[in-house]
Amino acid sequence: MEREVDVVVIGAGPAGEILAGRLSERGSKRVAIVERDLVGGECSFYACMPSKALLRPAEVLREAGRVPGAAEAVSGKLDVGAVLARRDRIVNHLRDDHQVPWLEARNVELVRGHARLEGERRVRVGDDVLVARDAVVIAVGTGALLPPIPGLAEVGAWSNGEITTAREVPDKLLVLGGGVVGVEMAQAWASLGARATVIEAQHQLLPREEPFAGDELQAALERLGVEVRTGVRATEVTRHGEEITVGLENGDSVTGDRLLVAIGRKPLTADLGLDTVDLPAGFIEVDDQLRVPGHRWLYAIGDVNGRSLLTHSGKYQARIAADHILGEDTAAIGDGPGAPRVIFTDPQIAAVGQTLEAALDAGVAAEAIDLPSSGTAGASFYGRGEPGTTRFVVDTDCEVLIGATFVGPEVAELLHAATIAIVAEVPLAKLAHAVPSFPTRSELWLKFLEAYEHERQATLHAGRALTGISR
Ligand SMILES: Cc1cc2nc3c(=O)[nH]c(=O)nc-3n(C[C@H](O)[C@H](O)[C@H](O)COP(=O)(O)OP(=O)(O)OC[C@H]3O[C@@H](n4cnc5c(N)ncnc54)[C@H](O)[C@@H]3O)c2cc1C
């Protein structure tokens, strides 16, 4: 059967859901959203939510252990069964019946099934064809990328889906990839009792972040007993009975009973009918309105456009695209590689904007101010002297903040102030009037401004330029 609606959304992950709800609420549009699996997408069931549920109990325990008085009261171990049961409740036992009412309350029509484009404005779901009067929005997300390593496809490797929903703690967990997913899962399962090994081809964990972030995290993982192998590639994978062996290019090998592949993501566009509208499979290129160039009726939001593979970026793009479909003159500026990002390990790593190296490579007159994250009175309540570095990156020509990275216990909530300062391009002179409360860890901002001022005075006296100085 063929029928018309205003907008067809393909994929009910966080990006698709938010866009559909906004179009319906703000524009009274008739919206149909097609989902082939669970409403809520990868994030709710196999990614953000279960991974944080697995990480948080050990983080709380460690945090208590850093505070004398509380430490003595929590000398026991994690209750693995209770941790997994709480994870199951958080993902609602892999049912989406708690998410669907949100769409229903906004009069968004949910169509279950696999959607494929079938020419301009037409989306086929089984025997039905939905025809979009205004727009089709692709929000199909990404899946785990399996690299072409000999033997890997045959050993039953896990991706994020299996590791976040596992019902038992692996004995020996091998993790291929030291990016966000790899380090979070290595720490989560090591905290629950697994012996974990992380293999990363680059010379540091989290290679896109400031170098100290990967180094400090590596030290924390090693204290937990995780073996970290950086600067080495996996060359082959074999299985003998229960044992999986990963051969490394330096001739070594590592063995385990489970192998998690976490080396990147691929867009789920292979079976989407993109060829029917003359587009190649792969990440879908979009402009700043999230519209596909040359296709005025077609938008792509969330992971699938490859601009920033994070839930909050996808939700932001959803708001921009919805407003554009509703006729507003709007553009996305808050996503992309500088979008805020949090790695929920212990120590947490929270970063926004550019790293010093990226800024210098881009020709910006950049200076970094490095501070101990624990260098405030407020931080003493989170474990006095805990390791962790904070870096503020300043454009010294414009005297604005262009990047910030915080490493330390529970630093995620410090990030948004930096995001605001960067997005609003707040002059540093103005920031001096944003007074942090005492005793909060936000007094890091005072320390930063004092250090920057001190550096500037010293530089002026020495009669040299500030560019590229890293303290
Ligand atoms: C382990 C892990 C942890 C993560 N943790 C975080 C975190 O803490 N914070 C964060 O910001 N990000 C995190 N991410 C990233 C986050 O999960 C993604 O950025 C987010 O899910 C992308 O949302 P989306 O709506 O674009 O796609 P998805 O959430 O992938 O949703 C896409 C939906 O489309 C459906 N679909 C696909 N193809 C079709 C089709 N042809 N027809 C119908 N339906 C279809 C899928 O079934 C799915 O439900 C994590 C990722 C992983 C792997």
Coordinates of C-alpha atoms and ligand atoms in Angstrom, one line a residue:
M1 CA 0.0 0.0 0.0
E2 CA 1.2 3.5 -0.8
R3 CA 0.4 6.5 1.4
E4 CA 1.6 10.1 2.1
V5 CA 3.0 11.7 5.2
D6 CA 4.9 14.9 5.7
V7 CA 8.2 13.4 6.9
V8 CA 9.6 9.9 6.9
V9 CA 12.4 9.2 9.4
I10 CA 14.5 6.0 9.0
G11 CA 15.8 4.8 12.3
A12 CA 14.5 5.5 15.8
G13 CA 17.7 6.0 17.7
P14 CA 18.3 9.2 19.7
A15 CA 18.8 11.3 16.5
G16 CA 15.7 10.0 14.7
E17 CA 13.5 10.1 17.8
I18 CA 14.3 13.7 18.7
L19 CA 13.8 14.9 15.2
A20 CA 10.5 13.2 14.8
G21 CA 9.2 14.5 18.2
R22 CA 10.3 18.1 17.4
L23 CA 8.7 18.1 14.0
S24 CA 5.5 16.9 15.4
E25 CA 5.5 19.2 18.5
R26 CA 6.8 22.4 16.9
G27 CA 5.4 22.0 13.4
S28 CA 2.4 19.7 13.7
K29 CA 3.9 17.6 11.0
R30 CA 2.6 14.1 10.2
V31 CA 5.7 12.1 10.8
A32 CA 6.3 8.4 10.3
I33 CA 9.4 6.8 11.9
V34 CA 10.6 3.4 10.8
E35 CA 12.5 1.2 13.1
R36 CA 13.7 -2.4 12.4
D37 CA 14.9 -3.2 15.9
L38 CA 14.4 -1.2 19.2
V39 CA 13.1 2.3 19.6
G40 CA 15.9 4.1 21.4
G41 CA 18.6 2.7 19.1
E42 CA 22.1 1.5 19.7
C43 CA 22.6 4.2 22.5
S44 CA 19.8 3.0 24.8
F45 CA 20.4 -0.7 24.6
Y46 CA 23.9 -1.6 23.3
A47 CA 26.1 1.5 23.8
C48 CA 25.9 4.5 26.0
M49 CA 23.4 3.3 28.7
P50 CA 24.6 -0.2 29.4
S51 CA 28.3 0.8 29.2
K52 CA 27.8 3.5 31.8
A53 CA 25.7 1.1 33.9
L54 CA 28.6 -1.3 33.9
L55 CA 31.2 1.4 34.8
R56 CA 29.4 3.3 37.5
P57 CA 29.4 0.8 40.4
A58 CA 33.2 0.4 40.4
E59 CA 33.6 4.1 40.0
V60 CA 31.5 4.8 43.1
L61 CA 33.5 2.1 45.0
R62 CA 36.8 3.7 44.0
E63 CA 35.5 7.1 44.8
A64 CA 34.5 6.0 48.3
G65 CA 37.8 4.4 48.7
R66 CA 39.5 7.7 48.1
V67 CA 37.7 9.4 51.0
P68 CA 38.9 8.4 54.5
G69 CA 35.9 7.6 56.7
A70 CA 33.9 6.3 53.8
A71 CA 36.8 4.0 52.6
E72 CA 36.6 2.0 55.8
A73 CA 32.9 1.4 55.3
V74 CA 33.2 0.0 51.8
S75 CA 35.9 -2.6 52.1
G76 CA 33.9 -5.3 50.2
K77 CA 34.0 -6.2 46.5
L78 CA 31.5 -5.4 43.8
D79 CA 28.5 -7.7 43.7
V80 CA 28.7 -8.8 40.1
G81 CA 25.1 -10.2 40.0
A82 CA 23.7 -6.9 41.3
V83 CA 25.7 -4.9 38.8
L84 CA 24.5 -6.9 35.9
A85 CA 20.9 -6.9 37.2
R86 CA 21.0 -3.1 37.5
R87 CA 22.4 -2.9 33.9
D88 CA 19.5 -5.1 32.8
R89 CA 17.0 -2.7 34.4
I90 CA 18.7 0.3 32.8
V91 CA 18.3 -1.2 29.4
N92 CA 14.7 -2.3 30.3
H93 CA 15.7 -6.0 29.6
L94 CA 16.2 -5.1 25.9
R95 CA 12.5 -4.1 25.5
D96 CA 11.5 -0.7 24.1
D97 CA 8.0 -0.5 25.6
H98 CA 9.2 2.4 27.9
Q99 CA 10.4 4.4 24.8
V100 CA 7.4 4.0 22.5
P101 CA 5.0 6.1 24.6
W102 CA 7.3 9.1 24.1
L103 CA 6.6 8.9 20.4
E104 CA 2.9 8.1 20.9
A105 CA 2.5 11.2 23.1
R106 CA 3.8 13.3 20.2
N107 CA 1.6 11.6 17.6
V108 CA 4.5 10.2 15.7
E109 CA 3.6 7.1 13.8
L110 CA 5.9 4.1 14.5
V111 CA 6.3 1.7 11.6
R112 CA 8.2 -1.5 12.4
G113 CA 10.4 -3.0 9.8
H114 CA 13.5 -2.4 7.6
A115 CA 13.3 0.7 5.4
R116 CA 14.8 1.2 2.0
L117 CA 14.7 4.2 -0.2
E118 CA 12.9 3.5 -3.5
G119 CA 13.6 6.7 -5.5
E120 CA 13.0 10.3 -4.6
R121 CA 10.8 10.8 -1.4
R122 CA 9.8 7.1 -1.4
V123 CA 10.6 4.7 1.4
R124 CA 9.6 1.0 1.2
V125 CA 8.9 -1.0 4.4
G126 CA 7.8 -4.5 3.5
D127 CA 4.8 -4.2 1.2
D128 CA 4.1 -0.6 2.1
V129 CA 5.5 2.6 0.5
L130 CA 5.6 5.8 2.5
V131 CA 5.8 8.9 0.3
A132 CA 7.2 12.0 2.0
R133 CA 5.7 15.4 1.1
D134 CA 8.4 17.4 2.8
A135 CA 11.5 15.3 3.6
V136 CA 13.0 11.9 4.2
V137 CA 15.5 11.9 7.1
I138 CA 18.1 9.1 7.4
A139 CA 19.1 8.3 11.0
V140 CA 20.2 4.7 10.7
G141 CA 23.4 5.0 12.8
T142 CA 26.5 2.8 12.7
G143 CA 27.6 -0.7 13.5
A144 CA 30.9 -2.1 14.7
L145 CA 33.6 -2.2 12.0
L146 CA 35.3 -5.5 11.5
P147 CA 38.8 -5.0 10.2
P148 CA 40.1 -7.4 7.5
I149 CA 42.5 -9.3 9.9
P150 CA 43.0 -12.9 8.8
G151 CA 40.8 -15.2 10.9
L152 CA 38.9 -12.5 12.7
A153 CA 35.6 -13.2 11.0
E154 CA 35.7 -16.9 12.0
V155 CA 36.4 -16.7 15.7
G156 CA 33.1 -15.4 17.0
A157 CA 34.5 -12.0 18.1
W158 CA 32.2 -9.7 20.1
S159 CA 31.2 -6.2 19.2
N160 CA 29.6 -3.6 21.5
G161 CA 26.3 -5.5 21.3
E162 CA 27.6 -8.6 23.0
I163 CA 30.0 -6.9 25.4
T164 CA 27.4 -4.5 26.8
T165 CA 24.8 -7.3 27.2
A166 CA 27.1 -10.1 28.4
R167 CA 25.6 -12.2 31.2
E168 CA 28.9 -13.5 32.6
V169 CA 32.3 -11.9 33.3
P170 CA 34.8 -13.2 30.7
D171 CA 37.8 -14.8 32.3
K172 CA 40.3 -13.3 29.9
L173 CA 39.0 -10.5 27.7
L174 CA 41.0 -9.3 24.7
V175 CA 40.1 -5.8 23.4
L176 CA 41.1 -4.8 19.9
G177 CA 41.2 -1.0 19.9
G178 CA 42.2 1.5 22.5
G179 CA 39.6 4.1 21.6
V180 CA 36.6 5.1 23.8
V181 CA 34.7 1.8 23.5
G182 CA 37.8 -0.3 24.1
V183 CA 39.0 1.5 27.2
E184 CA 35.5 1.8 28.7
M185 CA 34.8 -1.9 28.3
A186 CA 38.2 -3.0 29.4
Q187 CA 37.9 -1.1 32.6
A188 CA 34.3 -2.1 33.2
W189 CA 34.9 -5.8 32.9
A190 CA 38.3 -5.7 34.6
S191 CA 36.6 -4.1 37.6
L192 CA 34.1 -7.0 37.6
G193 CA 36.9 -9.5 37.6
A194 CA 38.1 -10.1 34.0
R195 CA 41.7 -10.2 33.2
A196 CA 41.8 -7.7 30.2
T197 CA 44.3 -6.9 27.5
V198 CA 44.0 -3.9 25.3
I199 CA 45.7 -3.9 21.9
E200 CA 46.1 -0.5 20.2
A201 CA 48.0 0.1 16.9
Q202 CA 48.7 3.8 17.7
H203 CA 51.4 4.6 20.2
Q204 CA 48.9 5.7 22.9
L205 CA 45.4 5.1 24.0
L206 CA 42.7 7.5 22.9
P207 CA 45.0 8.8 20.0
R208 CA 42.7 11.7 19.1
E209 CA 42.9 13.3 22.6
E210 CA 45.7 15.2 24.3
P211 CA 48.6 12.8 24.8
F212 CA 48.5 13.0 28.6
A213 CA 44.9 11.7 28.6
G214 CA 45.8 8.4 27.1
D215 CA 48.9 8.1 29.3
E216 CA 47.1 8.9 32.5
L217 CA 44.3 6.5 31.6
Q218 CA 46.9 3.8 30.8
A219 CA 48.5 4.1 34.2
A220 CA 45.0 3.8 35.8
L221 CA 44.2 0.7 33.8
E222 CA 47.5 -0.9 34.6
R223 CA 47.0 -0.2 38.3
L224 CA 43.8 -2.2 37.9
G225 CA 45.7 -5.1 36.3
V226 CA 44.8 -4.4 32.6
E227 CA 47.6 -5.2 30.2
V228 CA 47.9 -2.4 27.7
R229 CA 49.8 -3.0 24.4
T230 CA 50.2 0.1 22.3
G231 CA 52.0 0.7 19.0
V232 CA 51.4 -2.8 17.8
R233 CA 49.0 -4.2 15.2
A234 CA 47.1 -7.5 15.3
T235 CA 48.0 -9.6 12.3
E236 CA 45.9 -12.8 12.7
V237 CA 43.3 -14.3 14.9
T238 CA 42.8 -18.0 15.6
R239 CA 40.6 -20.1 17.9
H240 CA 41.4 -23.5 19.5
G241 CA 38.4 -24.7 21.5
E242 CA 37.5 -21.9 24.0
E243 CA 40.8 -20.1 23.5
I244 CA 41.2 -17.2 21.1
T245 CA 44.7 -16.1 20.1
V246 CA 45.6 -12.8 18.6
G247 CA 49.0 -12.7 16.8
L248 CA 50.8 -9.4 16.9
E249 CA 53.1 -7.9 14.3
N250 CA 56.1 -8.0 16.7
G251 CA 55.8 -11.8 16.9
D252 CA 54.1 -11.8 20.3
S253 CA 50.6 -13.2 20.8
V254 CA 47.9 -12.8 23.4
T255 CA 45.2 -15.2 24.4
G256 CA 41.7 -15.0 25.9
D257 CA 38.3 -16.5 26.0
R258 CA 36.5 -13.5 24.6
L259 CA 37.6 -10.9 21.9
L260 CA 36.0 -7.5 21.7
V261 CA 36.5 -5.7 18.4
A262 CA 36.3 -1.9 19.0
I263 CA 38.3 -0.3 16.3
G264 CA 35.7 1.9 14.8
R265 CA 32.2 2.2 13.3
K266 CA 30.7 1.7 9.9
P267 CA 27.5 3.4 8.6
L268 CA 24.5 1.1 8.3
T269 CA 23.8 2.1 4.7
A270 CA 24.6 -1.1 2.8
D271 CA 21.0 -2.1 2.4
L272 CA 19.3 1.3 2.4
G273 CA 18.6 1.8 -1.3
L274 CA 20.9 4.8 -1.6
D275 CA 21.7 3.7 -5.2
T276 CA 18.1 4.4 -6.1
V277 CA 18.8 8.1 -5.5
D278 CA 22.3 8.0 -7.0
L279 CA 24.2 8.0 -3.7
P280 CA 27.1 5.7 -2.8
A281 CA 26.9 3.5 0.3
G282 CA 29.1 4.8 3.2
F283 CA 28.9 7.8 5.5
I284 CA 26.4 10.2 4.0
E285 CA 27.8 13.6 3.2
V286 CA 25.7 16.5 4.4
D287 CA 25.9 20.3 4.5
D288 CA 25.5 22.4 7.7
Q289 CA 21.7 22.1 7.4
L290 CA 22.2 18.3 7.6
R291 CA 20.9 18.1 4.0
V292 CA 22.4 15.8 1.4
P293 CA 23.9 18.1 -1.4
G294 CA 21.8 17.9 -4.6
H295 CA 18.8 16.3 -2.8
R296 CA 16.7 19.1 -1.3
W297 CA 14.3 16.5 0.2
L298 CA 16.9 14.3 1.9
Y299 CA 18.6 14.8 5.3
A300 CA 21.0 12.5 7.2
I301 CA 21.5 13.0 11.0
G302 CA 23.4 11.2 13.8
D303 CA 26.2 8.8 13.4
V304 CA 25.4 8.1 9.7
N305 CA 26.8 11.4 8.5
G306 CA 30.1 10.8 10.3
R307 CA 30.4 14.4 11.6
S308 CA 30.6 13.4 15.3
L309 CA 29.7 9.9 16.4
L310 CA 28.1 10.8 19.8
T311 CA 24.5 10.8 21.0
H312 CA 24.4 14.5 22.0
S313 CA 25.8 15.5 18.6
G314 CA 23.1 13.4 16.9
K315 CA 20.4 15.0 19.0
Y316 CA 21.7 18.4 18.3
Q317 CA 21.7 17.7 14.6
A318 CA 18.1 16.5 14.9
R319 CA 17.1 19.8 16.3
I320 CA 18.9 21.8 13.6
A321 CA 17.5 19.5 10.8
A322 CA 13.9 19.7 12.2
D323 CA 14.0 23.4 12.4
H324 CA 15.3 23.6 8.8
I325 CA 12.6 21.3 7.6
L326 CA 10.1 23.7 9.3
G327 CA 11.5 26.6 7.3
E328 CA 14.0 28.2 9.7
D329 CA 17.3 29.6 8.5
T330 CA 19.6 27.6 10.7
A331 CA 23.0 25.8 10.6
A332 CA 25.0 23.3 12.7
I333 CA 28.1 24.7 14.3
G334 CA 28.2 22.7 17.6
D335 CA 29.1 19.3 16.3
G336 CA 32.1 18.1 14.4
P337 CA 35.5 17.0 15.8
G338 CA 35.5 19.6 18.5
A339 CA 32.2 18.6 20.0
P340 CA 32.2 17.9 23.7
R341 CA 33.1 14.3 24.5
V342 CA 33.4 12.3 27.8
I343 CA 35.1 9.0 28.3
F344 CA 33.5 7.5 31.4
T345 CA 36.5 5.7 32.7
D346 CA 38.1 6.3 36.1
P347 CA 39.8 8.7 35.8
Q348 CA 37.2 10.3 33.6
I349 CA 38.3 12.2 30.5
A350 CA 36.3 15.2 29.3
A351 CA 37.3 17.2 26.4
V352 CA 35.9 19.9 24.1
G353 CA 37.3 21.9 21.2
Q354 CA 40.8 21.5 19.8
T355 CA 43.8 19.8 21.2
L356 CA 47.0 21.9 21.3
E357 CA 48.5 19.9 18.5
A358 CA 45.4 20.2 16.3
A359 CA 45.3 23.9 16.9
L360 CA 49.0 24.4 16.1
D361 CA 48.7 22.2 13.0
A362 CA 45.8 24.4 11.9
G363 CA 48.1 27.5 12.2
V364 CA 46.4 28.9 15.2
A365 CA 48.6 30.9 17.7
A366 CA 47.9 28.5 20.5
E367 CA 49.2 28.2 24.0
A368 CA 48.4 25.4 26.5
I369 CA 48.0 26.0 30.2
D370 CA 48.4 22.7 32.1
L371 CA 47.2 22.3 35.7
P372 CA 46.8 19.4 38.1
S373 CA 43.1 18.6 38.1
S374 CA 43.3 18.1 41.9
G375 CA 44.8 21.6 42.4
T376 CA 41.8 23.2 44.1
A377 CA 40.3 23.1 47.6
G378 CA 37.2 21.6 46.2
A379 CA 39.1 18.7 44.6
S380 CA 40.5 17.6 48.0
F381 CA 37.0 16.2 48.7
Y382 CA 37.3 13.9 45.6
G383 CA 40.6 12.3 46.8
R384 CA 43.4 14.6 47.8
G385 CA 46.3 14.6 45.3
E386 CA 44.6 12.2 42.8
P387 CA 46.5 12.1 39.5
G388 CA 45.0 13.9 36.5
T389 CA 45.8 16.8 34.3
T390 CA 43.7 19.6 33.0
R391 CA 44.7 21.5 29.9
F392 CA 43.2 24.8 28.6
V393 CA 44.2 25.7 25.1
V394 CA 44.0 29.4 24.3
D395 CA 44.1 31.3 21.0
T396 CA 46.5 34.0 22.0
D397 CA 45.7 36.3 19.1
C398 CA 42.0 36.4 20.0
E399 CA 42.5 35.7 23.7
V400 CA 39.7 33.1 23.8
L401 CA 39.6 29.5 24.9
I402 CA 39.6 27.0 21.9
G403 CA 40.1 23.7 23.7
A404 CA 39.9 22.1 27.2
T405 CA 40.7 18.6 28.5
F406 CA 40.0 17.5 32.0
V407 CA 41.4 14.2 33.4
G408 CA 40.4 13.1 36.9
P409 CA 37.7 11.6 39.1
E410 CA 34.2 12.6 38.0
V411 CA 35.3 15.6 35.9
A412 CA 32.5 15.2 33.3
E413 CA 30.4 17.9 34.9
L414 CA 33.3 20.4 34.5
L415 CA 33.0 20.2 30.8
H416 CA 30.0 22.3 30.0
A417 CA 31.5 25.5 31.3
A418 CA 34.3 25.0 28.8
T419 CA 31.9 24.2 26.0
I420 CA 30.0 27.5 26.7
A421 CA 33.2 29.5 26.8
I422 CA 34.3 28.0 23.5
V423 CA 31.0 28.2 21.6
A424 CA 30.3 31.7 22.8
E425 CA 33.9 32.8 22.2
V426 CA 33.9 34.5 25.6
P427 CA 37.0 36.8 25.9
L428 CA 39.3 35.6 28.7
A429 CA 39.1 39.1 30.2
K430 CA 35.3 38.6 30.6
L431 CA 35.8 35.0 32.0
A432 CA 37.6 36.6 34.9
H433 CA 34.2 37.9 36.1
A434 CA 32.6 34.4 36.0
V435 CA 33.3 33.6 39.7
P436 CA 33.3 29.9 40.7
S437 CA 31.9 29.0 44.1
F438 CA 34.2 28.0 46.9
P439 CA 35.0 25.2 47.5
T440 CA 34.1 23.7 44.1
R441 CA 36.5 22.2 41.6
S442 CA 35.4 24.9 39.1
E443 CA 38.0 27.0 40.8
L444 CA 40.3 25.4 38.2
W445 CA 39.1 28.3 36.0
L446 CA 40.6 30.8 38.4
K447 CA 43.9 28.9 38.4
F448 CA 43.8 28.8 34.6
L449 CA 43.2 32.5 34.3
E450 CA 45.9 33.3 36.9
A451 CA 48.4 31.1 35.1
Y452 CA 47.6 32.5 31.8
E453 CA 48.0 36.1 33.1
H454 CA 51.2 35.2 34.7
E455 CA 52.5 33.6 31.5
R456 CA 51.5 36.6 29.5
Q457 CA 53.2 39.0 31.9
A458 CA 56.4 36.9 31.8
T459 CA 56.3 36.8 28.0
L460 CA 55.8 40.5 27.6
H461 CA 58.7 41.1 29.9
A462 CA 60.8 38.7 28.0
G463 CA 59.7 40.4 24.8
R464 CA 58.8 37.2 23.0
A465 CA 55.7 35.9 21.3
L466 CA 53.3 33.5 23.1
T467 CA 52.7 31.2 20.2
G468 CA 53.1 27.5 20.8
I469 CA 54.2 27.6 24.4
S470 CA 53.1 24.6 26.4
R471 CA 53.4 24.8 30.1
Ligands
LIG1 C1 29.8 1.0 23.5 C2 29.4 2.4 23.1 C3 29.3 3.3 24.1 C4 28.9 4.6 23.7 N1 28.7 5.6 24.7 C5 28.4 6.8 24.4 C6 28.2 7.8 25.4 O1 28.4 7.5 26.6 N2 27.8 9.0 25.0 C7 27.6 9.4 23.7 O2 27.3 10.5 23.4 N3 27.7 8.4 22.7 C8 28.1 7.2 23.0 N4 28.2 6.2 22.1 C9 27.9 6.6 20.7 C10 26.3 6.5 20.5 O3 25.9 5.2 20.8 C11 25.9 6.9 19.1 O4 26.5 8.1 18.7 C12 24.4 7.0 18.9 O5 23.8 5.8 19.3 C13 24.0 7.4 17.5 O6 22.7 7.7 17.5 P1 21.9 7.5 16.1 O7 20.5 7.9 16.4 O8 22.6 8.2 15.0 O9 22.0 6.0 15.7 P2 21.6 4.7 16.5 O10 21.5 4.9 18.0 O11 22.5 3.6 16.0 O12 20.1 4.3 16.0 C14 19.9 4.0 14.7 C15 18.6 3.2 14.6 O13 18.3 2.9 13.2 C16 17.8 1.6 13.1 N5 18.0 1.2 11.7 C17 19.1 1.1 11.0 N6 18.9 0.8 9.7 C18 17.6 0.8 9.6 C19 16.7 0.6 8.5 N7 17.2 0.4 7.2 N8 15.4 0.6 8.6 C20 14.9 0.9 9.9 N9 15.6 1.1 11.0 C21 17.0 1.0 10.8 C22 18.6 0.8 14.1 O14 18.0 -0.4 14.4 C23 18.8 1.8 15.2 O15 17.7 1.6 16.2 C24 28.6 4.9 22.4 C25 28.8 4.0 21.4 C26 29.2 2.7 21.7 C27 29.4 1.6 20.7

